[in-house]
PDB file of C-alpha atoms and ligand atoms in Angstrom:
ATOM      1  CA  UNK A 281     -16.088 -14.258   3.326  1.00 90.00           C
ATOM      2  CA  UNK A 282     -12.850 -12.603   2.850  1.00 95.00           C
ATOM      3  CA  UNK A 283     -11.866 -10.949   6.529  1.00 97.00           C
ATOM      4  CA  UNK A 284      -9.758  -7.844   6.942  1.00 98.00           C
ATOM      5  CA  UNK A 285      -8.106  -7.884  10.281  1.00 98.00           C
ATOM      6  CA  UNK A 286      -4.851  -6.606  11.884  1.00 98.00           C
ATOM      7  CA  UNK A 287      -1.800  -8.543  10.618  1.00 98.00           C
ATOM      8  CA  UNK A 288       0.193 -10.790  12.918  1.00 98.00           C
ATOM      9  CA  UNK A 289       3.522 -12.514  12.786  1.00 98.00           C
ATOM     10  CA  UNK A 290       2.009 -15.548  11.292  1.00 98.00           C
ATOM     11  CA  UNK A 291       1.190 -13.448   8.218  1.00 98.00           C
ATOM     12  CA  UNK A 292       4.720 -12.324   7.696  1.00 98.00           C
ATOM     13  CA  UNK A 293       5.721 -15.113   4.919  1.00 98.00           C
ATOM     14  CA  UNK A 294       2.566 -14.558   3.060  1.00 98.00           C
ATOM     15  CA  UNK A 295       2.789 -10.750   3.180  1.00 98.00           C
ATOM     16  CA  UNK A 296       6.482 -10.755   2.105  1.00 98.00           C
ATOM     17  CA  UNK A 297       5.509 -12.935  -1.025  1.00 98.00           C
ATOM     18  CA  UNK A 298       2.387 -10.846  -1.891  1.00 98.00           C
ATOM     19  CA  UNK A 299       4.589  -7.922  -1.898  1.00 98.00           C
ATOM     20  CA  UNK A 300       7.232  -9.519  -3.991  1.00 98.00           C
ATOM     21  CA  UNK A 301       4.764 -10.572  -6.537  1.00 98.00           C
ATOM     22  CA  UNK A 302       2.759  -7.247  -6.493  1.00 98.00           C
ATOM     23  CA  UNK A 303       6.051  -5.184  -7.019  1.00 98.00           C
ATOM     24  CA  UNK A 304       7.165  -7.166  -9.814  1.00 98.00           C
ATOM     25  CA  UNK A 305       4.088  -7.044 -11.689  1.00 98.00           C
ATOM     26  CA  UNK A 306       3.269  -3.312 -10.814  1.00 98.00           C
ATOM     27  CA  UNK A 307       6.690  -1.808 -11.174  1.00 97.00           C
ATOM     28  CA  UNK A 308       8.725  -3.836 -13.517  1.00 97.00           C
ATOM     29  CA  UNK A 309       7.067  -2.157 -16.608  1.00 96.00           C
ATOM     30  CA  UNK A 310       7.815   1.247 -15.010  1.00 96.00           C
ATOM     31  CA  UNK A 311      11.193   1.018 -13.305  1.00 95.00           C
ATOM     32  CA  UNK A 312      12.608  -2.014 -14.891  1.00 95.00           C
ATOM     33  CA  UNK A 313      12.657  -5.717 -13.715  1.00 97.00           C
ATOM     34  CA  UNK A 314      16.052  -5.863 -12.251  1.00 97.00           C
ATOM     35  CA  UNK A 315      15.556  -2.695 -10.048  1.00 95.00           C
ATOM     36  CA  UNK A 316      12.119  -3.699  -9.070  1.00 96.00           C
ATOM     37  CA  UNK A 317      13.288  -7.174  -7.956  1.00 97.00           C
ATOM     38  CA  UNK A 318      16.452  -5.689  -5.997  1.00 97.00           C
ATOM     39  CA  UNK A 319      14.533  -3.103  -4.226  1.00 96.00           C
ATOM     40  CA  UNK A 320      11.582  -5.471  -3.342  1.00 97.00           C
ATOM     41  CA  UNK A 321      13.968  -8.322  -2.151  1.00 97.00           C
ATOM     42  CA  UNK A 322      15.588  -5.958   0.218  1.00 97.00           C
ATOM     43  CA  UNK A 323      12.389  -3.833   1.548  1.00 96.00           C
ATOM     44  CA  UNK A 324      10.015  -6.815   1.713  1.00 98.00           C
ATOM     45  CA  UNK A 325      12.417  -9.531   3.404  1.00 98.00           C
ATOM     46  CA  UNK A 326      10.458 -11.425   5.995  1.00 98.00           C
ATOM     47  CA  UNK A 327      12.730  -9.951   8.789  1.00 97.00           C
ATOM     48  CA  UNK A 328      11.915  -6.238   7.750  1.00 97.00           C
ATOM     49  CA  UNK A 329       8.261  -6.898   7.437  1.00 98.00           C
ATOM     50  CA  UNK A 330       8.250  -8.409  11.032  1.00 97.00           C
ATOM     51  CA  UNK A 331      10.316  -5.479  12.289  1.00 96.00           C
ATOM     52  CA  UNK A 332       7.665  -3.137  11.028  1.00 96.00           C
ATOM     53  CA  UNK A 333       4.993  -5.119  12.699  1.00 96.00           C
ATOM     54  CA  UNK A 334       6.762  -4.427  15.881  1.00 95.00           C
ATOM     55  CA  UNK A 335       6.749  -0.623  15.200  1.00 96.00           C
ATOM     56  CA  UNK A 336       3.817   1.206  17.193  1.00 94.00           C
ATOM     57  CA  UNK A 337       3.707   3.964  14.716  1.00 95.00           C
ATOM     58  CA  UNK A 338       2.765   1.504  11.947  1.00 97.00           C
ATOM     59  CA  UNK A 339      -0.466  -0.329  11.568  1.00 97.00           C
ATOM     60  CA  UNK A 340      -0.789  -3.521   9.162  1.00 98.00           C
ATOM     61  CA  UNK A 341      -3.683  -5.174   7.897  1.00 98.00           C
ATOM     62  CA  UNK A 342      -4.332  -8.174   5.827  1.00 98.00           C
ATOM     63  CA  UNK A 343      -7.267  -9.802   4.076  1.00 98.00           C
ATOM     64  CA  UNK A 344      -7.725 -13.429   4.710  1.00 98.00           C
ATOM     65  CA  UNK A 345      -9.607 -15.688   2.577  1.00 98.00           C
ATOM     66  CA  UNK A 346     -11.923 -18.321   4.098  1.00 97.00           C
ATOM     67  CA  UNK A 347      -9.094 -20.941   3.050  1.00 97.00           C
ATOM     68  CA  UNK A 348      -6.455 -19.009   5.056  1.00 97.00           C
ATOM     69  CA  UNK A 349      -4.693 -17.490   2.151  1.00 98.00           C
ATOM     70  CA  UNK A 350      -3.856 -13.985   2.093  1.00 98.00           C
ATOM     71  CA  UNK A 351      -5.493 -11.845  -0.558  1.00 98.00           C
ATOM     72  CA  UNK A 352      -4.337  -8.515   0.495  1.00 98.00           C
ATOM     73  CA  UNK A 353      -2.129  -6.273   2.611  1.00 98.00           C
ATOM     74  CA  UNK A 354      -2.227  -2.549   3.744  1.00 98.00           C
ATOM     75  CA  UNK A 355       0.209  -0.587   6.005  1.00 98.00           C
ATOM     76  CA  UNK A 356      -0.285   2.923   7.325  1.00 98.00           C
ATOM     77  CA  UNK A 357       2.238   5.027   9.272  1.00 97.00           C
ATOM     78  CA  UNK A 358       1.822   7.897  11.602  1.00 94.00           C
ATOM     79  CA  UNK A 359       4.817  10.362  12.076  1.00 91.00           C
ATOM     80  CA  UNK A 360       5.781  12.357  15.232  1.00 88.00           C
ATOM     81  CA  UNK A 361       3.504  15.235  14.009  1.00 88.00           C
ATOM     82  CA  UNK A 362       0.407  13.028  13.612  1.00 86.00           C
ATOM     83  CA  UNK A 363       0.510  12.915   9.825  1.00 91.00           C
ATOM     84  CA  UNK A 364      -0.654   9.419   8.433  1.00 96.00           C
ATOM     85  CA  UNK A 365       0.598   8.024   5.314  1.00 97.00           C
ATOM     86  CA  UNK A 366      -0.842   4.886   3.633  1.00 98.00           C
ATOM     87  CA  UNK A 367       2.545   3.497   2.841  1.00 97.00           C
ATOM     88  CA  UNK A 368       1.369   0.265   1.105  1.00 98.00           C
ATOM     89  CA  UNK A 369      -1.944  -1.029  -0.103  1.00 98.00           C
ATOM     90  CA  UNK A 370      -1.448  -4.283  -2.394  1.00 98.00           C
ATOM     91  CA  UNK A 371      -4.133  -7.054  -3.370  1.00 98.00           C
ATOM     92  CA  UNK A 372      -3.437 -10.172  -5.225  1.00 98.00           C
ATOM     93  CA  UNK A 373      -4.305  -9.514  -8.931  1.00 96.00           C
ATOM     94  CA  UNK A 374      -7.139 -12.137  -8.722  1.00 97.00           C
ATOM     95  CA  UNK A 375      -8.905  -9.595  -6.563  1.00 98.00           C
ATOM     96  CA  UNK A 376      -8.538  -6.537  -8.885  1.00 98.00           C
ATOM     97  CA  UNK A 377     -11.857  -4.864  -9.385  1.00 98.00           C
ATOM     98  CA  UNK A 378     -13.557  -6.942  -6.699  1.00 98.00           C
ATOM     99  CA  UNK A 379     -14.071  -3.962  -4.126  1.00 98.00           C
ATOM    100  CA  UNK A 380     -11.427  -5.760  -1.707  1.00 98.00           C
ATOM    101  CA  UNK A 381      -9.018  -2.684  -2.132  1.00 98.00           C
ATOM    102  CA  UNK A 382     -11.693  -0.283  -1.151  1.00 98.00           C
ATOM    103  CA  UNK A 383     -12.634  -2.437   1.938  1.00 98.00           C
ATOM    104  CA  UNK A 384      -8.896  -2.446   2.911  1.00 98.00           C
ATOM    105  CA  UNK A 385      -8.811   1.292   2.484  1.00 98.00           C
ATOM    106  CA  UNK A 386     -11.885   1.755   4.504  1.00 97.00           C
ATOM    107  CA  UNK A 387     -10.345  -0.598   7.223  1.00 97.00           C
ATOM    108  CA  UNK A 388      -7.216   1.853   7.538  1.00 97.00           C
ATOM    109  CA  UNK A 389      -9.305   4.870   7.443  1.00 95.00           C
ATOM    110  CA  UNK A 390     -11.547   3.576  10.342  1.00 94.00           C
ATOM    111  CA  UNK A 391      -8.444   2.640  12.321  1.00 94.00           C
ATOM    112  CA  UNK A 392      -7.325   6.364  12.242  1.00 92.00           C
ATOM    113  CA  UNK A 393     -10.719   8.274  12.959  1.00 88.00           C
ATOM    114  CA  UNK A 394     -10.202  11.784  14.093  1.00 88.00           C
ATOM    115  CA  UNK A 395      -7.212  12.700  11.662  1.00 91.00           C
ATOM    116  CA  UNK A 396      -7.740  15.453   9.272  1.00 91.00           C
ATOM    117  CA  UNK A 397      -6.472  13.822   6.264  1.00 95.00           C
ATOM    118  CA  UNK A 398      -4.447  10.677   4.995  1.00 97.00           C
ATOM    119  CA  UNK A 399      -1.718  10.941   2.285  1.00 97.00           C
ATOM    120  CA  UNK A 400       0.240   8.327   0.001  1.00 97.00           C
ATOM    121  CA  UNK A 401       2.818   8.421  -2.678  1.00 96.00           C
ATOM    122  CA  UNK A 402       2.203   6.796  -5.984  1.00 97.00           C
ATOM    123  CA  UNK A 403       4.965   6.322  -8.677  1.00 96.00           C
ATOM    124  CA  UNK A 404       4.252   8.011 -11.925  1.00 96.00           C
ATOM    125  CA  UNK A 405       3.111   5.415 -14.428  1.00 97.00           C
ATOM    126  CA  UNK A 406       1.146   3.348 -11.839  1.00 97.00           C
ATOM    127  CA  UNK A 407      -2.086   4.399 -13.623  1.00 98.00           C
ATOM    128  CA  UNK A 408      -4.287   1.815 -12.058  1.00 98.00           C
ATOM    129  CA  UNK A 409      -3.391   2.897  -8.550  1.00 98.00           C
ATOM    130  CA  UNK A 410      -3.948   6.488  -9.510  1.00 98.00           C
ATOM    131  CA  UNK A 411      -7.456   5.921 -10.717  1.00 98.00           C
ATOM    132  CA  UNK A 412      -8.135   3.792  -7.834  1.00 98.00           C
ATOM    133  CA  UNK A 413      -7.242   6.624  -5.383  1.00 98.00           C
ATOM    134  CA  UNK A 414      -8.778   9.248  -7.450  1.00 98.00           C
ATOM    135  CA  UNK A 415     -11.873   7.401  -7.340  1.00 98.00           C
ATOM    136  CA  UNK A 416     -11.918   7.055  -3.505  1.00 98.00           C
ATOM    137  CA  UNK A 417     -11.331  10.809  -3.003  1.00 97.00           C
ATOM    138  CA  UNK A 418      -7.605  11.269  -3.153  1.00 98.00           C
ATOM    139  CA  UNK A 419      -6.284  14.227  -4.981  1.00 98.00           C
ATOM    140  CA  UNK A 420      -2.596  14.895  -6.368  1.00 98.00           C
ATOM    141  CA  UNK A 421      -0.920  17.507  -4.129  1.00 98.00           C
ATOM    142  CA  UNK A 422       2.426  17.396  -5.310  1.00 97.00           C
ATOM    143  CA  UNK A 423       4.856  15.944  -8.013  1.00 96.00           C
ATOM    144  CA  UNK A 424       8.041  14.770  -6.866  1.00 94.00           C
ATOM    145  CA  UNK A 425      10.591  14.577  -9.536  1.00 93.00           C
ATOM    146  CA  UNK A 426      12.528  11.878  -7.500  1.00 87.00           C
ATOM    147  CA  UNK A 427      10.816   9.475  -5.113  1.00 83.00           C
ATOM    148  CA  UNK A 428      12.899   7.848  -2.414  1.00 73.00           C
ATOM    149  CA  UNK A 429      11.181   4.525  -2.692  1.00 73.00           C
ATOM    150  CA  UNK A 430      11.875   3.709  -6.327  1.00 77.00           C
ATOM    151  CA  UNK A 431      15.402   4.914  -6.888  1.00 79.00           C
ATOM    152  CA  UNK A 432      14.745   8.406  -8.351  1.00 83.00           C
ATOM    153  CA  UNK A 433      11.677   7.499 -10.366  1.00 92.00           C
ATOM    154  CA  UNK A 434       8.875  10.444 -10.322  1.00 96.00           C
ATOM    155  CA  UNK A 435       5.939  10.190  -8.110  1.00 96.00           C
ATOM    156  CA  UNK A 436       2.901  11.984  -6.949  1.00 97.00           C
ATOM    157  CA  UNK A 437       1.792  12.815  -3.410  1.00 97.00           C
ATOM    158  CA  UNK A 438      -1.960  12.326  -3.021  1.00 98.00           C
ATOM    159  CA  UNK A 439      -4.055  13.407  -0.243  1.00 97.00           C
ATOM    160  CA  UNK A 440      -7.545  12.820   0.958  1.00 97.00           C
ATOM    161  CA  UNK A 441      -9.295  15.121   3.544  1.00 93.00           C
ATOM    162  CA  UNK A 442     -11.201  13.154   6.294  1.00 89.00           C
ATOM    163  CA  UNK A 443     -14.669  14.729   7.289  1.00 79.00           C
ATOM    164  CA  UNK A 444     -15.220  14.293  10.989  1.00 74.00           C
ATOM    165  CA  UNK A 445     -18.078  11.843  11.892  1.00 63.00           C
TER     166      UNK A 445
HETATM  167  C1  COA B 106      -4.082  -0.077  -6.407  1.00 51.44           C
HETATM  168  C2  COA B 106      -4.894  -1.364  -6.128  1.00 51.44           C
HETATM  169  C3  COA B 106      -4.853  -1.606  -4.810  1.00 51.44           C
HETATM  170  C4  COA B 106      -6.424  -0.982  -6.538  1.00 51.44           C
HETATM  171  O1  COA B 106      -7.238  -2.039  -6.417  1.00 51.44           O
HETATM  172  P1  COA B 106      -8.263  -2.452  -7.676  1.00 51.44           P
HETATM  173  O2  COA B 106      -9.226  -3.603  -7.176  1.00 51.44           O
HETATM  174  O3  COA B 106      -7.225  -2.824  -8.688  1.00 51.44           O
HETATM  175  O4  COA B 106      -8.963  -1.018  -7.929  1.00 51.44           O
HETATM  176  P2  COA B 106     -10.294  -0.831  -8.700  1.00 51.44           P
HETATM  177  O5  COA B 106     -10.448  -1.932  -9.789  1.00 51.44           O
HETATM  178  O6  COA B 106     -11.556  -0.693  -7.790  1.00 51.44           O
HETATM  179  O7  COA B 106      -9.924   0.489  -9.445  1.00 51.44           O
HETATM  180  C5  COA B 106      -9.033   0.743 -10.380  1.00 51.44           C
HETATM  181  C6  COA B 106      -9.660   1.600 -11.453  1.00 51.44           C
HETATM  182  O8  COA B 106      -8.456   1.821 -12.477  1.00 51.44           O
HETATM  183  C7  COA B 106      -9.034   1.548 -13.722  1.00 51.44           C
HETATM  184  N1  COA B 106      -7.754   1.140 -14.458  1.00 51.44           N
HETATM  185  C8  COA B 106      -7.280  -0.006 -14.628  1.00 51.44           C
HETATM  186  N2  COA B 106      -6.024  -0.012 -15.384  1.00 51.44           N
HETATM  187  C9  COA B 106      -5.991   1.460 -15.692  1.00 51.44           C
HETATM  188  C10 COA B 106      -4.907   2.139 -16.319  1.00 51.44           C
HETATM  189  N3  COA B 106      -3.932   1.465 -16.924  1.00 51.44           N
HETATM  190  N4  COA B 106      -5.062   3.429 -16.405  1.00 51.44           N
HETATM  191  C11 COA B 106      -6.191   3.944 -16.006  1.00 51.44           C
HETATM  192  N5  COA B 106      -7.049   3.473 -15.306  1.00 51.44           N
HETATM  193  C12 COA B 106      -6.923   2.170 -15.097  1.00 51.44           C
HETATM  194  C13 COA B 106     -10.044   0.454 -13.599  1.00 51.44           C
HETATM  195  O9  COA B 106     -10.945   0.575 -14.728  1.00 51.44           O
HETATM  196  C14 COA B 106     -10.782   0.966 -12.330  1.00 51.44           C
HETATM  197  O10 COA B 106     -11.660   2.019 -12.469  1.00 51.44           O
HETATM  198  P3  COA B 106     -13.406   1.786 -12.714  1.00 51.44           P
HETATM  199  O11 COA B 106     -13.679   1.153 -11.318  1.00 51.44           O
HETATM  200  O12 COA B 106     -13.697   3.175 -12.684  1.00 51.44           O
HETATM  201  O13 COA B 106     -13.349   0.961 -13.688  1.00 51.44           O
HETATM  202  C15 COA B 106      -4.623  -2.766  -6.851  1.00 51.44           C
HETATM  203  O14 COA B 106      -4.621  -2.596  -8.272  1.00 51.44           O
HETATM  204  C16 COA B 106      -3.193  -3.225  -6.434  1.00 51.44           C
HETATM  205  O15 COA B 106      -2.943  -4.025  -5.601  1.00 51.44           O
HETATM  206  N6  COA B 106      -2.190  -2.768  -7.493  1.00 51.44           N
HETATM  207  C17 COA B 106      -0.835  -3.392  -7.330  1.00 51.44           C
HETATM  208  C18 COA B 106      -0.227  -2.593  -6.097  1.00 51.44           C
HETATM  209  C19 COA B 106      -0.289  -1.148  -6.143  1.00 51.44           C
HETATM  210  O16 COA B 106       0.113  -0.448  -7.111  1.00 51.44           O
HETATM  211  N7  COA B 106      -0.567  -0.329  -4.864  1.00 51.44           N
HETATM  212  C20 COA B 106      -0.545   0.890  -4.935  1.00 51.44           C
HETATM  213  C21 COA B 106       0.763   1.540  -4.323  1.00 51.44           C
HETATM  214  S1  COA B 106       0.728   3.087  -3.972  1.00 51.44           S
END
């Protein structure tokens, strides 16, 4: 069974690779292949991913298959005011539609129990992700004409309130 667990340093090369592939597949049609590759090669270099792992405000998770391969990755970040952003959620495309992404989202939410809501940013045009997040209780609360993560392409901020247990 695929297991969701906290990411460790050993996972850095696999996560870097997964992000590079997922970004190219998802964002090339939206922001162009060259821009996508340039941003991803910079943001997702193994040393940057490793540095994020050491950041106490960030929590990173992976989904590991029984054969040890990495099927998914999620990272959430808490700012100084206690707001939590789901910064990344990427699964291998062989896992699309399997429920793994929902399991990873729930792992992130469970790790942040007690917070009133969680937010994220989706690039306009990433319709599969928008549909996924809507299905899981997120609503668009803001449209940004120029996102910082994708060189000026428009984005949506989505938020999901979290009921107290
Ligand atoms: C976003 C992601 C984690 C969702 O996981 P998933 O397993 O693909 O999600 P699901 O299949 O459960 O849900 C996607 C929904 O979008 C629908 N969908 C697929 N393509 C679509 C499109 N072009 N337009 C609208 N809806 C679409 C699917 O039918 C499905 O809805 P349904 O379950 O009602 O049929 C995954 O697709 C992924 O890793 N994408 C690449 C990285 C990414 O974009 N991450 C989000 C960054 S913010």
